[in-house]
Amino acid sequence: MKTFYHSTRNGGEPLTSKQAILRGIAPDGGLYVSDQLGEETLDMAAMVNQDYHETAQKVLATLIPDYSTEEIGSCVRDAYAENFDTPAVVPLTPLGSDWLLELSHGPTCAFKDVALQLLPHLMSVARGKSEHRIMIVTATSGDTGKAALAGFADVEGTGVTVFYPEGKVSEIQHLQMTTQLGRNVAVCGVEGTFDDCQTQVKRIFADTALSERLHGRGVALSSANSINVGRLVPQVVYYVDAYAQLVRSGAISVGDAVDFCVPTGNFGDVLAGYYAKRLGLPVGRLIVASNTNKVLTDFLKTGSYDRRRDFVKTISPSMDILVSSNFERMLYYLTDGDSERVGAWMAELATQGVYSIGDELLGRLRETFYGEFATDDETRRTIRTTWEEEHILIDPHTAVAKTILDRHEHNGRMRVCLSTANPYKFPADVLAALGHDTQGKDDFACMDELQRLTGIAAPRQLSTLRGAPVMHDSICAKEAMASFVESATARIFR
Ligand SMILES: *Cc1c(COP(=O)(O)O)cnc(C)c1O
C-alpha cells in the first residue's frame, strides 16, 4: 500500500513518506499528514510477545510504508542499540498504583532521543544516493536541540543548526548543546522565547529566496522538530510497547483500555498517543498535562485556542510553549481532513492570536483528550512526595503529569505516566524541590548533592559535561536567524 502525505492546509500534491520526512514542513506552512491513518490496524495480540525492535518494525511499516521492510529493519537496529542504556529501550516501572514509562534512557536523557536516534537513519535512507545535502534547522525549548545534535552529528550529507532561547533553558541543557562536537553542527542562542525561535524557523522554511540560494549550493533545509512526520511516527511505538509491557506484567489483558498522562508542550508526544489509538491500541484517555503556560488546558475547556497571554518561565522549560505546532495535525483529523478550515484557523492564530473550533468539534476532541495544568509549586511538591513516598526521583516535566494523575481517583483503568526526562537534567530545581538550599550552587554542585542525598547516580553523559570545552557561543536576535543558517550552511558544506 502506498501512503501519501500532504499538507494539513492543502489536500493536493501528494508525497511519499520519504519525501515528507526529507522536507519536514510543507511549503504552505502546513504539516504533513496522511489520510490513510488508521486504515490498517495493528494485531494487538501479536504485539504482546514482541520486543521493542519488532514492535517498531510493525508500527513504522504501517505509518511509512514506502520504506521497505529491510530499510526499516536496519534503521531500527541502528537506532536502538547500545546508545540506550537498557535493552528494553523504554522500560515500564510501577509508580504507586500507576505506571511510569521511562523514556529518557537514550544518549541525551530526554524522550526526544527515541525519535531523534531514528530520524537521521530514516533521512539517510530517504536521501539515497542523491547529491542533495540536508541542513536540519531546529528550534528547541531545551531538549530537542541536544537530541538533534546527538542524532545528526557527523552524519554524512547532513548538517544541523539548533536555535534555543538564550537564558530559558537549564544550565545542563545549555552545556549539553554548547559543548557538542562534530564538524557539521551549529548552535545559536536567540534573544527571545521558544515561540519566537519556532516562528522564525517556520519563516526560514517558507523563505523561497533563501531556499533557492541554498539550492544553488546543493543544500535543502529540513526540520528535526516534531513538525517532521519522521519525528512523530517513532513516538507511536512506545505507546504500543508500553501496552505490551502492561499485558506481560499481568496488569491488564489484551483489549483493556489504558489512560496515558503526557507532559505536553508542542503536542508531539501526546499526538503520537492519538496515532496509536487510530492504529487500534486500546487507549482510554489521553491526558494533556501542561504547566502554567496552559493554553491547551484552556482550549480543552472552552474550544478557544488563545495565545494572547504572557509567557511564563517555569521549572519545566521544555513545556514553556504557547503555540503547540502539532495541534494542527489534530485539527486536521478532528475535522475529517478539512484543510480549508485548518488553514483558516492557523491564519487567525497568526494574525489575531486566537481561533475557536465550536462546541461540536470540542465535544469530539474531549472524547479522547482531557487537559489540566500544574503550577511550579505543585510540581515541586510532587517531586518531593514521589521521592519520599515511592523513592522514585522524577524530573519537573514528569512531575507535572504526576501532579495531575494524583488529583484524580482511579477509575478502574490502568494509567501510564510518561517520564520524559532524567531528573539530573534539572538538578537545581529538583534539589530545591526536595527542600534543600540551592543558593549559590551551580548545576554540578546540585548534581553532587542530589547524588549524595538519593544514592541515585547521575547519568555519565550529564556528569561529564563538567569541564567539557564549550564549542559554541553564538547569540543572535531573532531577525538574524536566517542569516545564521546561511553562514552555517556555507561553513559546513564548503
Ligand atoms: C519536549 C518535551 C516535552 C513536551 O513534548 P511535546 O512533544 O513537545 O509535547 C515534555 N517533557 C520534556 C522533558 C521534553 O523534552
PDB file of N, CA, C and O and ligand atoms in Angstrom, residues 109-112 141-144 173 226 231 235 262-270 318-319 321 326 395 397-398 419-422 425-426, ligand 1:
ATOM      1  N   CYS A 109      19.284  11.817  27.489  1.00  0.00           N
ATOM      2  CA  CYS A 109      18.470  11.756  28.712  1.00  0.00           C
ATOM      3  C   CYS A 109      17.107  12.440  28.607  1.00  0.00           C
ATOM      4  O   CYS A 109      16.573  12.936  29.605  1.00  0.00           O
ATOM      5  N   ALA A 110      16.548  12.525  27.412  1.00  0.00           N
ATOM      6  CA  ALA A 110      15.181  13.028  27.256  1.00  0.00           C
ATOM      7  C   ALA A 110      14.439  12.140  26.251  1.00  0.00           C
ATOM      8  O   ALA A 110      15.073  11.444  25.445  1.00  0.00           O
ATOM      9  N   PHE A 111      13.121  12.176  26.298  1.00  0.00           N
ATOM     10  CA  PHE A 111      12.350  11.281  25.426  1.00  0.00           C
ATOM     11  C   PHE A 111      12.587  11.554  23.948  1.00  0.00           C
ATOM     12  O   PHE A 111      12.336  10.711  23.105  1.00  0.00           O
ATOM     13  N   LYS A 112      13.080  12.750  23.634  1.00  0.00           N
ATOM     14  CA  LYS A 112      13.297  13.085  22.223  1.00  0.00           C
ATOM     15  C   LYS A 112      14.300  12.154  21.542  1.00  0.00           C
ATOM     16  O   LYS A 112      14.299  12.027  20.321  1.00  0.00           O
ATOM     17  N   SER A 141      13.121  24.044  22.845  1.00  0.00           N
ATOM     18  CA  SER A 141      12.816  24.616  24.152  1.00  0.00           C
ATOM     19  C   SER A 141      13.767  24.026  25.185  1.00  0.00           C
ATOM     20  O   SER A 141      13.629  24.274  26.366  1.00  0.00           O
ATOM     21  N   GLY A 142      14.729  23.213  24.746  1.00  0.00           N
ATOM     22  CA  GLY A 142      15.735  22.708  25.676  1.00  0.00           C
ATOM     23  C   GLY A 142      16.242  21.312  25.363  1.00  0.00           C
ATOM     24  O   GLY A 142      17.441  21.064  25.378  1.00  0.00           O
ATOM     25  N   ASP A 143      15.341  20.397  25.049  1.00  0.00           N
ATOM     26  CA  ASP A 143      15.750  19.002  24.882  1.00  0.00           C
ATOM     27  C   ASP A 143      15.910  18.561  23.432  1.00  0.00           C
ATOM     28  O   ASP A 143      16.782  17.775  23.105  1.00  0.00           O
ATOM     29  N   THR A 144      15.070  19.084  22.534  1.00  0.00           N
ATOM     30  CA  THR A 144      15.176  18.689  21.129  1.00  0.00           C
ATOM     31  C   THR A 144      16.542  19.029  20.571  1.00  0.00           C
ATOM     32  O   THR A 144      17.121  18.258  19.803  1.00  0.00           O
ATOM     33  N   GLN A 173      21.155  21.738  30.263  1.00  0.00           N
ATOM     34  CA  GLN A 173      20.687  21.708  28.865  1.00  0.00           C
ATOM     35  C   GLN A 173      21.553  22.606  27.995  1.00  0.00           C
ATOM     36  O   GLN A 173      21.923  22.255  26.865  1.00  0.00           O
ATOM     37  N   SER A 226       9.192  18.252  16.021  1.00  0.00           N
ATOM     38  CA  SER A 226       8.128  17.256  15.904  1.00  0.00           C
ATOM     39  C   SER A 226       7.110  17.635  14.833  1.00  0.00           C
ATOM     40  O   SER A 226       6.159  16.906  14.608  1.00  0.00           O
ATOM     41  N   ARG A 231       9.671  12.517  13.026  1.00  0.00           N
ATOM     42  CA  ARG A 231       9.846  12.644  14.469  1.00  0.00           C
ATOM     43  C   ARG A 231       8.652  12.019  15.195  1.00  0.00           C
ATOM     44  O   ARG A 231       8.764  11.464  16.272  1.00  0.00           O
ATOM     45  N   GLN A 235       7.557   7.874  17.837  1.00  0.00           N
ATOM     46  CA  GLN A 235       6.984   8.036  19.173  1.00  0.00           C
ATOM     47  C   GLN A 235       5.721   7.185  19.348  1.00  0.00           C
ATOM     48  O   GLN A 235       5.324   6.888  20.473  1.00  0.00           O
ATOM     49  N   VAL A 262       0.446  12.723  29.698  1.00  0.00           N
ATOM     50  CA  VAL A 262       1.594  13.129  28.900  1.00  0.00           C
ATOM     51  C   VAL A 262       1.994  14.584  29.167  1.00  0.00           C
ATOM     52  O   VAL A 262       1.219  15.506  28.887  1.00  0.00           O
ATOM     53  N   PRO A 263       3.200  14.801  29.683  1.00  0.00           N
ATOM     54  CA  PRO A 263       3.692  16.180  29.844  1.00  0.00           C
ATOM     55  C   PRO A 263       3.805  16.825  28.463  1.00  0.00           C
ATOM     56  O   PRO A 263       4.535  16.327  27.618  1.00  0.00           O
ATOM     57  N   THR A 264       3.089  17.915  28.248  1.00  0.00           N
ATOM     58  CA  THR A 264       2.900  18.383  26.874  1.00  0.00           C
ATOM     59  C   THR A 264       3.400  19.802  26.638  1.00  0.00           C
ATOM     60  O   THR A 264       3.216  20.691  27.469  1.00  0.00           O
ATOM     61  N   GLY A 265       4.038  19.972  25.477  1.00  0.00           N
ATOM     62  CA  GLY A 265       4.469  21.291  25.042  1.00  0.00           C
ATOM     63  C   GLY A 265       3.981  21.540  23.629  1.00  0.00           C
ATOM     64  O   GLY A 265       2.982  22.208  23.381  1.00  0.00           O
ATOM     65  N   ASN A 266       4.692  20.938  22.682  1.00  0.00           N
ATOM     66  CA  ASN A 266       4.374  21.143  21.273  1.00  0.00           C
ATOM     67  C   ASN A 266       3.316  20.170  20.755  1.00  0.00           C
ATOM     68  O   ASN A 266       3.005  20.147  19.583  1.00  0.00           O
ATOM     69  N   PHE A 267       2.808  19.308  21.642  1.00  0.00           N
ATOM     70  CA  PHE A 267       1.736  18.363  21.328  1.00  0.00           C
ATOM     71  C   PHE A 267       2.198  17.193  20.452  1.00  0.00           C
ATOM     72  O   PHE A 267       1.395  16.441  19.925  1.00  0.00           O
ATOM     73  N   GLY A 268       3.517  16.996  20.325  1.00  0.00           N
ATOM     74  CA  GLY A 268       4.005  15.885  19.504  1.00  0.00           C
ATOM     75  C   GLY A 268       3.859  14.552  20.215  1.00  0.00           C
ATOM     76  O   GLY A 268       3.384  13.570  19.631  1.00  0.00           O
ATOM     77  N   ASP A 269       4.266  14.522  21.470  1.00  0.00           N
ATOM     78  CA  ASP A 269       4.247  13.282  22.225  1.00  0.00           C
ATOM     79  C   ASP A 269       2.822  12.758  22.375  1.00  0.00           C
ATOM     80  O   ASP A 269       2.530  11.599  22.073  1.00  0.00           O
ATOM     81  N   VAL A 270       1.921  13.607  22.799  1.00  0.00           N
ATOM     82  CA  VAL A 270       0.550  13.151  23.055  1.00  0.00           C
ATOM     83  C   VAL A 270      -0.170  12.839  21.731  1.00  0.00           C
ATOM     84  O   VAL A 270      -1.002  11.931  21.653  1.00  0.00           O
ATOM     85  N   SER A 318      10.864  22.729  28.884  1.00  0.00           N
ATOM     86  CA  SER A 318      10.560  22.110  27.587  1.00  0.00           C
ATOM     87  C   SER A 318       9.076  22.155  27.280  1.00  0.00           C
ATOM     88  O   SER A 318       8.638  21.783  26.188  1.00  0.00           O
ATOM     89  N   MET A 319       8.278  22.587  28.245  1.00  0.00           N
ATOM     90  CA  MET A 319       6.839  22.733  28.026  1.00  0.00           C
ATOM     91  C   MET A 319       6.419  24.203  28.054  1.00  0.00           C
ATOM     92  O   MET A 319       5.222  24.501  28.069  1.00  0.00           O
ATOM     93  N   ILE A 321       5.594  26.642  26.174  1.00  0.00           N
ATOM     94  CA  ILE A 321       5.224  26.821  24.772  1.00  0.00           C
ATOM     95  C   ILE A 321       3.786  27.342  24.707  1.00  0.00           C
ATOM     96  O   ILE A 321       2.905  26.821  25.393  1.00  0.00           O
ATOM     97  N   ASN A 326       2.013  20.864  16.759  1.00  0.00           N
ATOM     98  CA  ASN A 326       1.392  19.622  16.300  1.00  0.00           C
ATOM     99  C   ASN A 326      -0.112  19.595  16.473  1.00  0.00           C
ATOM    100  O   ASN A 326      -0.778  18.700  15.956  1.00  0.00           O
ATOM    101  N   ASP A 395      11.738  14.086  37.178  1.00  0.00           N
ATOM    102  CA  ASP A 395      12.111  15.434  36.741  1.00  0.00           C
ATOM    103  C   ASP A 395      10.861  16.317  36.751  1.00  0.00           C
ATOM    104  O   ASP A 395       9.732  15.822  36.881  1.00  0.00           O
ATOM    105  N   HIS A 397       9.192  17.874  34.437  1.00  0.00           N
ATOM    106  CA  HIS A 397       8.191  17.652  33.383  1.00  0.00           C
ATOM    107  C   HIS A 397       7.303  16.466  33.735  1.00  0.00           C
ATOM    108  O   HIS A 397       6.077  16.523  33.665  1.00  0.00           O
ATOM    109  N   THR A 398       7.966  15.386  34.142  1.00  0.00           N
ATOM    110  CA  THR A 398       7.234  14.196  34.562  1.00  0.00           C
ATOM    111  C   THR A 398       6.352  14.523  35.768  1.00  0.00           C
ATOM    112  O   THR A 398       5.216  14.031  35.879  1.00  0.00           O
ATOM    113  N   SER A 419       7.363   9.480  31.456  1.00  0.00           N
ATOM    114  CA  SER A 419       8.500  10.158  32.072  1.00  0.00           C
ATOM    115  C   SER A 419       9.416  10.636  30.961  1.00  0.00           C
ATOM    116  O   SER A 419       9.999   9.836  30.233  1.00  0.00           O
ATOM    117  N   THR A 420       9.505  11.963  30.806  1.00  0.00           N
ATOM    118  CA  THR A 420      10.112  12.487  29.582  1.00  0.00           C
ATOM    119  C   THR A 420      11.557  12.931  29.721  1.00  0.00           C
ATOM    120  O   THR A 420      12.221  13.174  28.718  1.00  0.00           O
ATOM    121  N   ALA A 421      12.064  13.079  30.950  1.00  0.00           N
ATOM    122  CA  ALA A 421      13.466  13.488  31.075  1.00  0.00           C
ATOM    123  C   ALA A 421      14.066  12.929  32.353  1.00  0.00           C
ATOM    124  O   ALA A 421      13.356  12.622  33.310  1.00  0.00           O
ATOM    125  N   ASN A 422      15.379  12.806  32.346  1.00  0.00           N
ATOM    126  CA  ASN A 422      16.092  12.393  33.549  1.00  0.00           C
ATOM    127  C   ASN A 422      16.165  13.578  34.521  1.00  0.00           C
ATOM    128  O   ASN A 422      16.449  14.700  34.092  1.00  0.00           O
ATOM    129  N   LYS A 425      18.904  16.377  34.512  1.00  0.00           N
ATOM    130  CA  LYS A 425      18.968  17.487  33.552  1.00  0.00           C
ATOM    131  C   LYS A 425      18.580  18.800  34.230  1.00  0.00           C
ATOM    132  O   LYS A 425      18.871  19.873  33.730  1.00  0.00           O
ATOM    133  N   PHE A 426      17.883  18.690  35.360  1.00  0.00           N
ATOM    134  CA  PHE A 426      17.370  19.875  36.063  1.00  0.00           C
ATOM    135  C   PHE A 426      17.740  19.789  37.540  1.00  0.00           C
ATOM    136  O   PHE A 426      16.857  19.854  38.414  1.00  0.00           O
TER     137      PHE A 426
HETATM  138  C1  LIG B   1       9.794  18.187  24.567  1.00  0.00           C
HETATM  139  C2  LIG B   1       9.473  17.786  25.948  1.00  0.00           C
HETATM  140  C3  LIG B   1       8.158  17.735  26.391  1.00  0.00           C
HETATM  141  C4  LIG B   1       6.995  18.134  25.519  1.00  0.00           C
HETATM  142  O1  LIG B   1       6.788  17.239  24.451  1.00  0.00           O
HETATM  143  P1  LIG B   1       5.923  17.729  23.181  1.00  0.00           P
HETATM  144  O2  LIG B   1       6.035  16.613  22.201  1.00  0.00           O
HETATM  145  O3  LIG B   1       6.579  18.981  22.704  1.00  0.00           O
HETATM  146  O4  LIG B   1       4.551  17.950  23.662  1.00  0.00           O
HETATM  147  C5  LIG B   1       7.921  17.290  27.682  1.00  0.00           C
HETATM  148  N1  LIG B   1       8.940  16.959  28.501  1.00  0.00           N
HETATM  149  C6  LIG B   1      10.220  17.007  28.107  1.00  0.00           C
HETATM  150  C7  LIG B   1      11.288  16.644  29.062  1.00  0.00           C
HETATM  151  C8  LIG B   1      10.535  17.413  26.813  1.00  0.00           C
HETATM  152  O5  LIG B   1      11.809  17.460  26.425  1.00  0.00           O
END
